[in-house]
CSV table of C-alpha atoms in Angstrom, one decimal:
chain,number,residue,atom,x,y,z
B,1,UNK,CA,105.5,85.8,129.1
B,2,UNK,CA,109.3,85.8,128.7
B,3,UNK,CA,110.1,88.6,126.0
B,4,UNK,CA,107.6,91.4,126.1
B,5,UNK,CA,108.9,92.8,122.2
B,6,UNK,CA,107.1,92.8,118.8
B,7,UNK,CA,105.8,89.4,119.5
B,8,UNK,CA,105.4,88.8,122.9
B,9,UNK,CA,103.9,92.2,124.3
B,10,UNK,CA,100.7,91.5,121.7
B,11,UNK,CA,100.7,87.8,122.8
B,12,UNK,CA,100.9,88.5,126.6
B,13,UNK,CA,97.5,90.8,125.7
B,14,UNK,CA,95.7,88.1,123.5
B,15,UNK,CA,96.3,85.7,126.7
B,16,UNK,CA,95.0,88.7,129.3
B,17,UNK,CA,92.2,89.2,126.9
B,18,UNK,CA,91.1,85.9,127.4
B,19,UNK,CA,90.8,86.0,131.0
B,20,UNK,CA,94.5,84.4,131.8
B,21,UNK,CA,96.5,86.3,134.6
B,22,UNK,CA,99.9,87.2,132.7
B,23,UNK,CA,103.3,88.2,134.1
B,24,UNK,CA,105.7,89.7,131.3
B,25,UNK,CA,108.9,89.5,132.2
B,26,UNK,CA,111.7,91.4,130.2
B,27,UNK,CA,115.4,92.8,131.2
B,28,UNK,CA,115.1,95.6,129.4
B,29,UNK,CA,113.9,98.4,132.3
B,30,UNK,CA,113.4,100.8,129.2
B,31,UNK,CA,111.2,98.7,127.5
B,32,UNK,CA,108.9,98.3,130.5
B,33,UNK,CA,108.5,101.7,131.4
B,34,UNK,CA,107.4,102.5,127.4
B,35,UNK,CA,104.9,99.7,128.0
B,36,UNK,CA,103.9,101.3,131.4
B,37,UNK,CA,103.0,104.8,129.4
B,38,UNK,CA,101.4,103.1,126.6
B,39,UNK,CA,104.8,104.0,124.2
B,40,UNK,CA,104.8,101.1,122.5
B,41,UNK,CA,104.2,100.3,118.3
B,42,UNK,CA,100.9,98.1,118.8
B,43,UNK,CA,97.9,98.0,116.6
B,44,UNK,CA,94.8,100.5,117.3
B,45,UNK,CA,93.0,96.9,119.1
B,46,UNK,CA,95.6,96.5,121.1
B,47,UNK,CA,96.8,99.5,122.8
B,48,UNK,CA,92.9,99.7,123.8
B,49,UNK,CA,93.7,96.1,125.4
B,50,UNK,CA,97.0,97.2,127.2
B,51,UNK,CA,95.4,100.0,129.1
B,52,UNK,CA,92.7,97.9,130.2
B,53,UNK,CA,94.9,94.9,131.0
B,54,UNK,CA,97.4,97.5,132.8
B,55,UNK,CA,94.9,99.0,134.6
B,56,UNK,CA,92.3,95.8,135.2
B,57,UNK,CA,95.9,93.9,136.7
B,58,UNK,CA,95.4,91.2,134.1
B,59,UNK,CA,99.1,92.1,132.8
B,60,UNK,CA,102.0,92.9,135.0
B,61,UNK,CA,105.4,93.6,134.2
B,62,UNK,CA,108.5,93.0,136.0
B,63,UNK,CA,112.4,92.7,135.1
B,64,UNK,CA,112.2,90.1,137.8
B,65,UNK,CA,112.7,85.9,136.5
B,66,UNK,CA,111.9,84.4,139.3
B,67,UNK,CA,108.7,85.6,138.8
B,68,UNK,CA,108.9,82.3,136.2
B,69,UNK,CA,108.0,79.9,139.2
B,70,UNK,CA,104.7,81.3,140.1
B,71,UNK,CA,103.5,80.9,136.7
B,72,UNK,CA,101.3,77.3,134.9
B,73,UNK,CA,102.5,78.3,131.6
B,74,UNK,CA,105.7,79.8,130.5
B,75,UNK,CA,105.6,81.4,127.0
B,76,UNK,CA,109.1,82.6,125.6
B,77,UNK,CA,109.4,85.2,122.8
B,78,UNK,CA,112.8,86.7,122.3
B,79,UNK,CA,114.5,87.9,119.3
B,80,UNK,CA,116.4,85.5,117.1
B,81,UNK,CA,118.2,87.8,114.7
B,82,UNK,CA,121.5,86.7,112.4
B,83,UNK,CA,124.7,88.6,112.8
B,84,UNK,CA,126.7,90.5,110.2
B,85,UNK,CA,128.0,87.1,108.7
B,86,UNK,CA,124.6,85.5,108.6
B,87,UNK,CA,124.7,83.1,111.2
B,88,UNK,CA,122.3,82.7,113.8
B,89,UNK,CA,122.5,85.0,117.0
B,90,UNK,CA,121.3,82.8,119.9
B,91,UNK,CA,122.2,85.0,122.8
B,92,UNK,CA,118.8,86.6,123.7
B,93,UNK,CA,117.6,83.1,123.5
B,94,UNK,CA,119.7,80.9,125.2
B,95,UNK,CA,119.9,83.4,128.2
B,96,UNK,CA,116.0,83.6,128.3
B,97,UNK,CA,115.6,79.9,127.9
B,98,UNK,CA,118.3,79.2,130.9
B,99,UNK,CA,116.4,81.7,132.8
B,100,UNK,CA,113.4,79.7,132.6
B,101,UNK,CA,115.1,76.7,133.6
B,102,UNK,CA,117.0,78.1,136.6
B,103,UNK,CA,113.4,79.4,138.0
B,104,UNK,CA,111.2,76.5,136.7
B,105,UNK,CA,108.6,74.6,139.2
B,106,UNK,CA,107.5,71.0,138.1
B,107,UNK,CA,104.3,70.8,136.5
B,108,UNK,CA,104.6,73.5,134.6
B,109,UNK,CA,104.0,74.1,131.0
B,110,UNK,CA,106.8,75.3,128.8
B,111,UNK,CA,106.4,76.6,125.7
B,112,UNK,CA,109.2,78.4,123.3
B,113,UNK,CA,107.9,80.7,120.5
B,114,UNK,CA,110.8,82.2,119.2
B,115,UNK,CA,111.9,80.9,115.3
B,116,UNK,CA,114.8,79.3,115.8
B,117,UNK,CA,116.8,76.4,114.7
B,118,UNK,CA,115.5,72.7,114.8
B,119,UNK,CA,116.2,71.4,117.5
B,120,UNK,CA,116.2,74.0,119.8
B,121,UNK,CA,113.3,73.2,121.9
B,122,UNK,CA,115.0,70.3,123.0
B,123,UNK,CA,118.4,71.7,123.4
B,124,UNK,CA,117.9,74.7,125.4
B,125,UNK,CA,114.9,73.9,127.4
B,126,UNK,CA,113.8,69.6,127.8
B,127,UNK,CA,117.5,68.9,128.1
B,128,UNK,CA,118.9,71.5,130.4
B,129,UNK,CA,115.4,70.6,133.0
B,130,UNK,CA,116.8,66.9,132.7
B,131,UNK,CA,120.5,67.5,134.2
B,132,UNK,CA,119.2,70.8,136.1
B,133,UNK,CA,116.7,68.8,138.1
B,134,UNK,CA,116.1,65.3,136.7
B,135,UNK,CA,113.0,66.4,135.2
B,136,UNK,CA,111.2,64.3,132.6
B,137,UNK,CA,109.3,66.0,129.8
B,138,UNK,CA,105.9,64.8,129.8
B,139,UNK,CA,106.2,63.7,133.6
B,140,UNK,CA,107.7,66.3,135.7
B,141,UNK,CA,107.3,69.0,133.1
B,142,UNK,CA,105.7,69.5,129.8
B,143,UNK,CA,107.7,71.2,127.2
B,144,UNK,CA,106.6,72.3,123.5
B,145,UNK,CA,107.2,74.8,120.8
B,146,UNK,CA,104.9,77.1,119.0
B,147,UNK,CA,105.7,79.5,116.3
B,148,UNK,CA,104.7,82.7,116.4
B,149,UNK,CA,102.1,84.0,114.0
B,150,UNK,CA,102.1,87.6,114.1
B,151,UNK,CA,101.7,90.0,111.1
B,152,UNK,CA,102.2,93.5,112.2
B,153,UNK,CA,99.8,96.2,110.5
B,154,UNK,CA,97.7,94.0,109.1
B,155,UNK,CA,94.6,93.5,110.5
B,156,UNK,CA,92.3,90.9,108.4
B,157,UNK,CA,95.4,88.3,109.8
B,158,UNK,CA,94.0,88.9,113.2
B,159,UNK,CA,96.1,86.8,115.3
B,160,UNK,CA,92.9,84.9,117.1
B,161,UNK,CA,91.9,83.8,113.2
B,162,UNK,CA,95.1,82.9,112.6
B,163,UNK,CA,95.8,79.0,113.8
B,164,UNK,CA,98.9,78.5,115.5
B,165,UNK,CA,101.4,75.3,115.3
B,166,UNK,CA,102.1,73.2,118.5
B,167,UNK,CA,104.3,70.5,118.6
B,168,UNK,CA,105.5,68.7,122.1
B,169,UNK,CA,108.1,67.3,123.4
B,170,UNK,CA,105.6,64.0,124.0
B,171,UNK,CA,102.2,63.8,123.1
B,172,UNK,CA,101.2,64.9,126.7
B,173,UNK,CA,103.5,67.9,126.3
B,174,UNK,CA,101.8,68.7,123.2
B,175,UNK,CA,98.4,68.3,124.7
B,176,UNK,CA,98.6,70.4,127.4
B,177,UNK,CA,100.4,73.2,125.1
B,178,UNK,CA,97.2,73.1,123.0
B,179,UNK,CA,94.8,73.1,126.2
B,180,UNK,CA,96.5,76.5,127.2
B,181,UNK,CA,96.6,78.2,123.6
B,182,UNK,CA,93.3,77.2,122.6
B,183,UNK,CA,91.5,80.2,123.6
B,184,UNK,CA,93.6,82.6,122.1
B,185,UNK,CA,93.5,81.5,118.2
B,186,UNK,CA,91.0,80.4,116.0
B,187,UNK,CA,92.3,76.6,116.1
B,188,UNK,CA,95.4,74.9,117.3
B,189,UNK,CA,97.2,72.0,115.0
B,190,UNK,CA,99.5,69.8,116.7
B,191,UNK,CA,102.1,67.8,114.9
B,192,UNK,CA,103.9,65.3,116.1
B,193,UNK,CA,107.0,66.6,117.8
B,194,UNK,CA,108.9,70.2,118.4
B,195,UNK,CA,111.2,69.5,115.4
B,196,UNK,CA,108.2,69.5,113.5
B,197,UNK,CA,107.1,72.4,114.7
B,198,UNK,CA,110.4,74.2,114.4
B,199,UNK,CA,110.5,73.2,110.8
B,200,UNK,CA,106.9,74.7,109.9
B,201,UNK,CA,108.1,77.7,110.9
B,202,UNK,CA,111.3,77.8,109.2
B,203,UNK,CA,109.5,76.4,106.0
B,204,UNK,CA,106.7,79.5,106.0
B,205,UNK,CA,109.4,81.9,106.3
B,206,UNK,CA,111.7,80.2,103.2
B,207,UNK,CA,108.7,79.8,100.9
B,208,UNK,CA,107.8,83.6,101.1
B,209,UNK,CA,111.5,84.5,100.5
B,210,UNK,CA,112.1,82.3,97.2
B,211,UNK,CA,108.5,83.5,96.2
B,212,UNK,CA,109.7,87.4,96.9
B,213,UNK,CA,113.0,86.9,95.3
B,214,UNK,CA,111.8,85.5,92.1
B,215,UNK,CA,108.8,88.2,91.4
B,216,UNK,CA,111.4,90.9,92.1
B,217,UNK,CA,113.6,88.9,89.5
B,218,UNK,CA,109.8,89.0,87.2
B,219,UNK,CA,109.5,92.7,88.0
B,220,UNK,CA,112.7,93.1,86.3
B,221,UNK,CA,112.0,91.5,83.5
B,222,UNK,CA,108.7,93.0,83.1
B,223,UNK,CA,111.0,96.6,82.4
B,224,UNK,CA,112.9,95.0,80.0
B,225,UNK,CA,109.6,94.4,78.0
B,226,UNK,CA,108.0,97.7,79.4
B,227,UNK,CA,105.3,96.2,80.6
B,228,UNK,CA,103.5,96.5,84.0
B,229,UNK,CA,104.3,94.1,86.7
B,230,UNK,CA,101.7,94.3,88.8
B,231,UNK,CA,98.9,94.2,86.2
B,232,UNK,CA,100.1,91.3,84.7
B,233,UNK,CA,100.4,90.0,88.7
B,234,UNK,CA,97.3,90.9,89.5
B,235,UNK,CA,96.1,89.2,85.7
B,236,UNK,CA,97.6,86.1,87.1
B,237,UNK,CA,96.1,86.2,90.5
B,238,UNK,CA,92.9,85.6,89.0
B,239,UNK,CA,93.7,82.2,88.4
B,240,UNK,CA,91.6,80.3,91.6
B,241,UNK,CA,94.3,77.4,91.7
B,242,UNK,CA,97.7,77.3,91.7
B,243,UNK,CA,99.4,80.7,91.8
B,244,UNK,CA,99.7,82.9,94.8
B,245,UNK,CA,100.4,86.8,94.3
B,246,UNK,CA,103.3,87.9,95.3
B,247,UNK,CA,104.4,91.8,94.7
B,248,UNK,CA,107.9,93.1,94.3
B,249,UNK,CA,109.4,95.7,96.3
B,250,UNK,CA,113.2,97.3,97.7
B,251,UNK,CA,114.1,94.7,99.6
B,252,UNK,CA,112.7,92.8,102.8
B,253,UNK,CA,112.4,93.9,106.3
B,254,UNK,CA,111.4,92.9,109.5
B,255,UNK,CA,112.3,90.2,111.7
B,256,UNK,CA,111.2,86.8,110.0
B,257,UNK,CA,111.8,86.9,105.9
B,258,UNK,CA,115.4,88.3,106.3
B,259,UNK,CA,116.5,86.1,109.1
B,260,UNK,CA,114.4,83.0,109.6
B,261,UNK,CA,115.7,81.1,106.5
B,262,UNK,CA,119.4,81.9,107.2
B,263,UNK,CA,118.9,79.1,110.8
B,264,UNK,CA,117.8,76.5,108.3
B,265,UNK,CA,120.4,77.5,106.2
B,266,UNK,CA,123.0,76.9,109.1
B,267,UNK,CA,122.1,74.0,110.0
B,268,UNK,CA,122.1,72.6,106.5
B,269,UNK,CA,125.6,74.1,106.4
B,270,UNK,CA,127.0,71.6,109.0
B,271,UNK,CA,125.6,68.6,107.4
B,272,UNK,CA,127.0,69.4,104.2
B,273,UNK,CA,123.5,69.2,102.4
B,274,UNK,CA,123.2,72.1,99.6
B,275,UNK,CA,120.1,73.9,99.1
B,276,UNK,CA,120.9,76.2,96.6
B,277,UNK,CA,117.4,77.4,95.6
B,278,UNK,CA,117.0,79.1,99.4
B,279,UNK,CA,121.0,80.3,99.2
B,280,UNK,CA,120.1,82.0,96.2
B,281,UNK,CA,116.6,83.4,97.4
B,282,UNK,CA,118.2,84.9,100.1
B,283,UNK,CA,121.3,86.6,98.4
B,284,UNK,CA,118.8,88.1,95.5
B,285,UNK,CA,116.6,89.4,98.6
B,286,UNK,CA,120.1,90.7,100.0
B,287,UNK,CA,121.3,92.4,96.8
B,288,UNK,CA,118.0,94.2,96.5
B,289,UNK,CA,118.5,97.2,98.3
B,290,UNK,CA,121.8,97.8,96.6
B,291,UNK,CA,119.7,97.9,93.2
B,292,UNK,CA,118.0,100.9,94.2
B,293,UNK,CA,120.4,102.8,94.6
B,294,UNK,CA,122.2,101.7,91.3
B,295,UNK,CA,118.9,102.7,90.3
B,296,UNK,CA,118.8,105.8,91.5
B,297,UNK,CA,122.4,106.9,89.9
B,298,UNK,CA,120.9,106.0,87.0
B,299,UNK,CA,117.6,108.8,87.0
B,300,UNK,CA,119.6,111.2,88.0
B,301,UNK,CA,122.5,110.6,85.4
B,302,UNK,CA,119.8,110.4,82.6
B,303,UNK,CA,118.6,113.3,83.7
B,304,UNK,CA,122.1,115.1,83.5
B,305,UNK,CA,121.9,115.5,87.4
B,306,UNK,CA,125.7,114.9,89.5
B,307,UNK,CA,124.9,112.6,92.3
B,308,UNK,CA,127.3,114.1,94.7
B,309,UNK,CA,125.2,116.7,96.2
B,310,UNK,CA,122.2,115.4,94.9
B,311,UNK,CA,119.2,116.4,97.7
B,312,UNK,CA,117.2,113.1,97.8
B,313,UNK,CA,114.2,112.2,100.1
B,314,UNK,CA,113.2,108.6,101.2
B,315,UNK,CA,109.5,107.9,101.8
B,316,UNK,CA,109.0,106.0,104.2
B,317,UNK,CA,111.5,103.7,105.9
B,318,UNK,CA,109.6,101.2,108.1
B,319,UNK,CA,110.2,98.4,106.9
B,320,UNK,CA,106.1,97.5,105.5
B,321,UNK,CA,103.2,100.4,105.8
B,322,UNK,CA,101.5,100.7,109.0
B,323,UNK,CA,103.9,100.0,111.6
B,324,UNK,CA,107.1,101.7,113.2
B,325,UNK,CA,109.1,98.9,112.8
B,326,UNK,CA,112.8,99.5,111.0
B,327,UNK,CA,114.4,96.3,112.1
B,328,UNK,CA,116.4,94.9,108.9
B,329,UNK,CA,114.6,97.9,107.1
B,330,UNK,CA,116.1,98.2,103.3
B,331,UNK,CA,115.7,101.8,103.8
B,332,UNK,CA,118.7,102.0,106.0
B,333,UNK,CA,121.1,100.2,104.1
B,334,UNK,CA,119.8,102.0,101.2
B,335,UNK,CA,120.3,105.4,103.2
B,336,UNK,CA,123.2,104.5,103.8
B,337,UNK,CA,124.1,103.6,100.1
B,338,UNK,CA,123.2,106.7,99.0
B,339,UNK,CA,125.0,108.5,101.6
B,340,UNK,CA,128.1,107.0,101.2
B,341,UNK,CA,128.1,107.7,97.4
B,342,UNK,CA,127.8,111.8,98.5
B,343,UNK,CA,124.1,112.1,98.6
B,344,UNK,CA,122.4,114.3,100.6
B,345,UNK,CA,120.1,112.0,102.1
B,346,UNK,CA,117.0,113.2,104.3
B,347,UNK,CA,113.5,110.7,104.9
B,348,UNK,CA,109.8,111.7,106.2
B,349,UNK,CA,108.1,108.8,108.0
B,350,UNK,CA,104.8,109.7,110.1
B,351,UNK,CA,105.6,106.6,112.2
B,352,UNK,CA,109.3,106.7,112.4
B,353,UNK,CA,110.7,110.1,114.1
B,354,UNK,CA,114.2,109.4,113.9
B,355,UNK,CA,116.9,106.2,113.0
B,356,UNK,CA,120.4,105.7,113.0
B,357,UNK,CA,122.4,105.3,109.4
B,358,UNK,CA,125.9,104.8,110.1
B,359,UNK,CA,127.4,107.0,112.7
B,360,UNK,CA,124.4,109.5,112.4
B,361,UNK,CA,121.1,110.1,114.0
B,362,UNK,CA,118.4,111.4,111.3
B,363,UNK,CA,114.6,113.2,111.8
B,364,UNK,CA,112.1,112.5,110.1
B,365,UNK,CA,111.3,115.8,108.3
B,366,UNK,CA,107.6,117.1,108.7
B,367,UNK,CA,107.0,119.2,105.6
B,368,UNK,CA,109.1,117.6,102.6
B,369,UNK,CA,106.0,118.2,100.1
B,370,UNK,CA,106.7,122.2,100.0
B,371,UNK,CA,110.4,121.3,99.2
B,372,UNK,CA,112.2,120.5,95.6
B,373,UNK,CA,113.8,117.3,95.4
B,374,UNK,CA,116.4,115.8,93.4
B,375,UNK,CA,115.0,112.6,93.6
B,376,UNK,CA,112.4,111.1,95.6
B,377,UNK,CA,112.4,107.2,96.5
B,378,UNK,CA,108.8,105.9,97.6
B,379,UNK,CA,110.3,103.0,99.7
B,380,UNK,CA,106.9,102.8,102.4
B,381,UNK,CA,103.7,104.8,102.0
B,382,UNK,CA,102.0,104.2,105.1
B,383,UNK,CA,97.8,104.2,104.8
B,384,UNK,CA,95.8,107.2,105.1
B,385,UNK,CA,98.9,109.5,103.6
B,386,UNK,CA,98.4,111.8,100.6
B,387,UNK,CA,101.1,111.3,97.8
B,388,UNK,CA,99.5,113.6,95.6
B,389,UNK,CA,102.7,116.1,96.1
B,390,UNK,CA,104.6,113.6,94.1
B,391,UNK,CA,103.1,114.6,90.9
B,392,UNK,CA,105.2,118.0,91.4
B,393,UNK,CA,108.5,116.5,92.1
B,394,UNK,CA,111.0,116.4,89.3
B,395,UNK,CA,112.2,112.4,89.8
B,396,UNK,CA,110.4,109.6,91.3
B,397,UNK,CA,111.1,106.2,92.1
B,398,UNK,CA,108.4,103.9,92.9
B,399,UNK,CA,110.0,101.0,94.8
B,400,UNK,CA,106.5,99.9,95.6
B,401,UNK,CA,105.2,99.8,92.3
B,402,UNK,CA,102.0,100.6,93.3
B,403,UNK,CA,101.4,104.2,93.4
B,404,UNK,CA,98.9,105.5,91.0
B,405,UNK,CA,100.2,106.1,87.2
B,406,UNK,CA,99.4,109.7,87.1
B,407,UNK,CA,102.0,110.3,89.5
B,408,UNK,CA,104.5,109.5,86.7
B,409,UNK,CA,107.3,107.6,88.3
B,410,UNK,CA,110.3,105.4,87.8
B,411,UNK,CA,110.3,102.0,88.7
B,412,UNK,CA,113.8,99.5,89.5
């Protein structure tokens, strides 16, 4: 397992679990030795599974690629974020993938998880083993992508009920990709090539961001007519056919929604093809952070309040409940909204005990409910934590829209 992160640390465990020998490799020393002491954001299921697998010798970590060759089948995971213009970052990725390649045996199965762009597979991994060595995929070596299906914190989407997509590079590529994921998901369904496969990917990431963008754009509406949003979402819900809830919120974090859609994007880009539902998904998911703090000037203007000074607390700033993930978090650019408007920003977050905004470090403060507030944004309520407190605080804005009415608060 190349890429022992978000993604790959939980796969690497589903493949021990299953009785498969895994090596994790990863360059980042730190990272290890968190995994080592069990310091690592996982789900309740799994940190039981990376003690035993630690301890059983079904996982073992190195920094060490050339522990690539010893290896049947090579899974890489590595983060494939954008950079500050949008446009995709491939260095984590195109070093691990020419890792791989420099320390690859023949016969060997290679498979590439990361979300990336299409065509990727065959650029950075079936290609480079041709020149390198002369290799032919689906002779010498069998190459194949599968997307990663991983949703963090919740756990009915399980990721051994979740099927997973495999597409090779030839048919036998994609056979033998399926033979060695089989036993970690619920079912495999192979399409017919890694472009394919890419594309799925890139498609389940775009439909959740136009779908996300436009019931943020309904939520707004529904204030206009002061009317609920999510009771008339959860109205329409009830509908068996045709409509999928979806639930507004402060924006959209993580490493798939905010990223994924911007390699298709790209790529589209280059061959002069518009797609200006997406470009406009993403820049209304974009904007959305900035909205909340507009927002916020706004309760505390109505309410005769200066902003400059103004104490405000932000609940929560992972970016979805249950994990201590802030990657792309709208809490931070949000924070840092507020901040640079003369706020006096401070956040409590049970799984998050400190994050960077701007040029400064913040704690997470551990007893915010005996404190008054300016203004209190609700941005992630993790399970389990009582909110009650709320119902003293002067302001409140419900980003989430889904705390209980009693607690009397504001929505975007």
């Amino acid at each position: 397992m190349v890429g022992l992160g978000y993604v790959g640390l939980p796969t690497a465990l589903s493949l021990a679990d299953s009785g498969v020998a895994v090596t994790g490799v990863d360059i980042d020393e730190a990272r290890l030795l968190a995994i080592k002491a069990d310091q690592v954001d996982l789900s309740e299921a799994d940190h039981e599974r990376l003690d035993r697998c630690l301890a059983g010798g079904e996982l073992v970590v190195t920094t060490n690629a050339a522990a690539v060759a010893e290896a049947d089948l090579v899974l890489i995971s590595v983060p494939t974020p954008v950079d500050s213009h949008l446009v995709p970052d491939m260095r984590a990725l195109t070093a691990a993938c020419a890792s791989v390649v420099a320390n690859a045996r023949a016969g060997q199965t290679i498979v590439l998880t990361s979300t990336t762009y299409v065509g990727c597979t065959r650029d950075l991994i079936a290609e480079p083993l041709r020149h390198r060595n002369g290799w032919t995929a689906g002779e010498d070596v069998y190459v194949a992508f599968s997307p990663e299906r991983i949703d963090p914190g919740v756990t009915r989407h399980d990721r051994r009920a979740t099927p997973r997509i495999v597409g090779g590079v030839t048919a036998e590529c994609g056979r033998r990709a399926q033979e060695a994921l089989q036993g970690t998901t619920a079912a495999v369904h192979t399409v017919s090539s890694p472009e394919s496969a890419e594309l799925t990917k890139l498609l389940e990431n775009s439909f959740r961001a136009v779908n996300i963008a436009m019931i943020n754009e309904f939520a707004d509406s529904c204030h206009a007519f002061d009317v609920d949003p999510i009771e008339v979402i959860e109205a329409a819900a009830t509908k068996p056919y045709g409509f999928m809830p979806f639930h507004p919120g402060p924006g959209v974090g993580g490493h798939c929604i905010p990223c994924d859609t911007h390699y298709l994007l790209w790529q589209l880009r280059a061959q002069r093809l518009p797609a200006p539902l997406m470009n406009a998904a993403m820049g209304a998911i974009a904007a959305r952070p900035q909205r909340v703090v507009d927002r916020a000037r706004y309760l505390l203007a109505d309410r005769g309040k200066a902003f400059a000074g103004a104490r405000v607390l932000v609940l929560g700033v992972a970016y979805k409940p249950g994990v201590a993930d802030v990657r792309e978090s709208p809490a931070l650019e949000i924070m840092a909204g507020l901040t640079s408007l003369g706020a006096r920003v401070a956040y409590a977050d049970p799984l998050v005990p400190a994050v960077r905004v701007g040029e400064s470090t913040l704690l997470s403060g551990t007893d915010v409910a005996s404190e008054d507030w300016d203004l209190v944004i609700v941005h992630t309520p993790h399970p389990g934590e009582d909110l009650t407190w709320l119902s003293g605080q002067d302001v409140v804005l419900d980003t989430t829209y889904r705390l209980s009415p009693e607690l009397r608060c504001a929505h975007l």
